[in-house]
Amino acid sequence: MFKNFKNIDKVVYGRGAFSLIGEILASKRNSNDQFFVFIVDEYFRNKALISRIPLTEKDVLLFENVDRHEPTTEQIDFLRDEILQKHGLPAGVVGIGGGSIMDIAKAVSLMLTNEGSSTLYQGLNLIKKPGVYHLGVPTISGTGAECSSTAVLTGPVKKLGLKCEWTVFNQVILDPELIASVPDNWWFNTGMDTFIHCIESETGTLNNAFSHAYAEQALKLCYDVFLFEKSGRSAENDDKLMVASLMGGLSLSYSEVGVCHALSYGLSKILDYRHCYANCVVFQHLGDIYQKGVHEFEQMVVKNKISLPKNLSADWNDETITKMANVAFNLPHMWDHALGENWQSTVTIDWIKSLYKRM
Ligand code: NAD
Ligand code: ZN
C-alpha cells in the first residue's frame, strides 16, 4: 500500500513570519487578472492583523463568519460566482483563519477553475483542473487542514472533501503569534484533534515508520502543551502546538484516522457538532479501543479544567442514533485501518449504535 503524498510547496515558520506575506505574494501577482482574494475569519475584522495584509487597490478582502456552520458547498459556489462576476480570475487566494477558513480558501481556489457546483467534486480526484495559487495562514492549530489534501465541505447530500493533489496549499505561513487569542475551549478541542489524529494514525494497519515518525514527534509536543509540568497557554507552547498540528496532519496523510473520527462524522453530519468538539465528545468513551490514548486524554481534560458533556445519548432517539451509525458505517477506510481487514465481523450498525449509546 503506497501513498504518493503531495506536500505543501513551501512553508515558513516562526514568530512574526506573517510579515513576509507581501514579499511572498509579490512574485505571484502577475498571473490571471493580477489581483488577490483574501478570505479572512470574521473574528479579525477590526483587529490589527488586517492592517498588515498587503492589499493593493485591485485586491479583494472578504470576511467569512465560521461560527454559524462548517464550510458548505453552497457557500463556496456563492463565493466563486461573486469573485468571477465582480472581479475576474484572481492570481491567487489567501486564507487567514482556522480549519474552516483553510478549507474555504482551498475549495475556492479549486472552484475558480472548475465549472459547475462544488457538489460535483466531493470525493477523491474528481477535480478536473488545478486551481489558482493558494496560500494558507492558520490562526488556530490542531486540525492539520493547513497541510491536508482535502477541503471538507458539507453539501445537501454528503459531508465530504474536495480531495486531490491540487487541494494542497502552495504556501503556508506558520506564525505562532497568531494563535495566542484563540478562546480556551477551541484551543483545547482543536489541539485534541491533533492528539487524536496521532493516536488513530499510530493505532491501525496503515501505520508505518514514516507516519509514526511524524506522530511520535507531534505527540511529544502535545504532551508538552496539554499534559506536562509546563503545559498550558504560553508563547512557547503555541510554538509547539503549531508544529504538532502540521505533523499530526502529515502523519495521518500517510496513515489514516480511525474509530473516533468515524463516529465524530456521524455527530457532525446528523447533529451539527463541530469537528474537534465532536472528537472530544466521542474519544472519552473509546477506552477499550484506544486504551493508552484515552487514559492520557482524560488526564489532559482534568489538567486543563475542561468539562465534557455526559449522558448525551439520553436525548437521542433510536432514529437519530441509527442515522449517525449509518454515516459512521459508510467510512470503510477508517474501519479497515482501525480494526484490520476483518473489520466487517465486528463493525455492524448495531455495534456502532452501542458506541453512540455510551455517550
Ligand atoms: P474554526 O476555523 O471553525 O474556528 C473556530 C472558532 O475560532 C471560530 O469562532 C473562529 O472565529 C475562531 N478563531 C479562529 N482563529 C482565532 C484566533 N486566532 N483568535 C480568536 N478566535 C479565533 O476552527 P478549527 O477547529 O480550526 O476548524 C474546524 C474546521 O476544520 C471544520 O470545518 C472541520 O471540518 C475542518 N477540518 C478540516 C480538516 C482537513 O483536513 N481539511 C481536518 C480536520 C478538520
Ligand atoms: Zn480531525
Coordinates of C-alpha atoms and ligand atoms in Angstrom, one line a residue, residues 41 43-44 66-67 70-71 98-101 103 106 139-140 143 145 148 150 152 159 178-179 181-183 186 190 193 274-276, ligand 1:
D41 CA -12.1 34.9 9.6
Y43 CA -13.0 37.4 14.1
F44 CA -10.2 39.5 12.7
V66 CA -17.4 30.5 10.5
D67 CA -19.4 30.3 13.7
E70 CA -18.8 24.5 8.9
P71 CA -18.0 25.3 5.3
G98 CA -8.8 28.3 11.5
G99 CA -9.5 25.0 9.8
S100 CA -12.8 26.3 8.4
I101 CA -11.1 29.1 6.6
D103 CA -10.9 24.6 3.8
K106 CA -8.6 25.6 -0.7
T139 CA -4.8 31.1 13.2
I140 CA -5.8 28.0 15.2
T143 CA -6.9 20.2 12.5
A145 CA -6.1 21.4 7.5
S148 CA -4.0 18.2 4.1
T150 CA -8.8 17.8 1.3
V152 CA -14.1 19.3 3.8
K159 CA -20.2 15.8 4.1
L178 CA -1.5 34.4 15.5
I179 CA -2.9 31.7 17.8
S181 CA -6.0 34.9 21.1
V182 CA -7.8 31.6 20.4
P183 CA -10.5 31.0 23.2
W186 CA -11.3 26.0 21.0
T190 CA -8.7 21.8 18.2
D193 CA -7.9 16.9 17.2
R274 CA -18.2 20.9 15.3
H275 CA -15.5 18.6 14.2
C276 CA -13.0 19.0 17.0
Ligands
NAD1 P1 -12.7 27.1 13.1 O1 -11.9 27.5 11.9 O2 -14.0 26.5 12.8 O3 -12.8 28.3 14.1 C1 -13.3 28.1 15.4 C2 -13.5 29.5 16.1 O4 -12.3 30.1 16.4 C3 -14.3 30.5 15.3 O5 -15.1 31.2 16.2 C4 -13.2 31.4 14.8 O6 -13.7 32.7 14.5 C5 -12.3 31.5 16.0 N1 -10.9 31.8 15.7 C6 -10.1 31.4 14.7 N2 -8.8 31.9 14.9 C7 -8.9 32.7 16.0 C8 -7.9 33.4 16.7 N3 -6.6 33.4 16.4 N4 -8.3 34.1 17.8 C9 -9.6 34.0 18.3 N5 -10.5 33.3 17.6 C10 -10.2 32.6 16.5 O7 -11.9 26.0 14.0 P2 -11.0 24.8 13.7 O8 -11.2 23.9 14.8 O9 -9.6 25.1 13.4 O10 -11.5 24.2 12.3 C11 -12.7 23.3 12.2 C12 -12.9 23.0 10.8 O11 -11.8 22.3 10.2 C13 -14.1 22.2 10.5 O12 -14.9 22.8 9.5 C14 -13.6 20.8 10.0 O13 -14.4 20.2 9.1 C15 -12.3 21.3 9.4 N6 -11.3 20.2 9.3 C16 -10.6 20.1 8.1 C17 -9.6 19.1 8.0 C18 -8.9 19.0 6.7 O14 -8.0 18.1 6.6 N7 -9.2 19.7 5.7 C19 -9.3 18.3 9.1 C20 -10.0 18.5 10.3 C21 -11.0 19.5 10.4

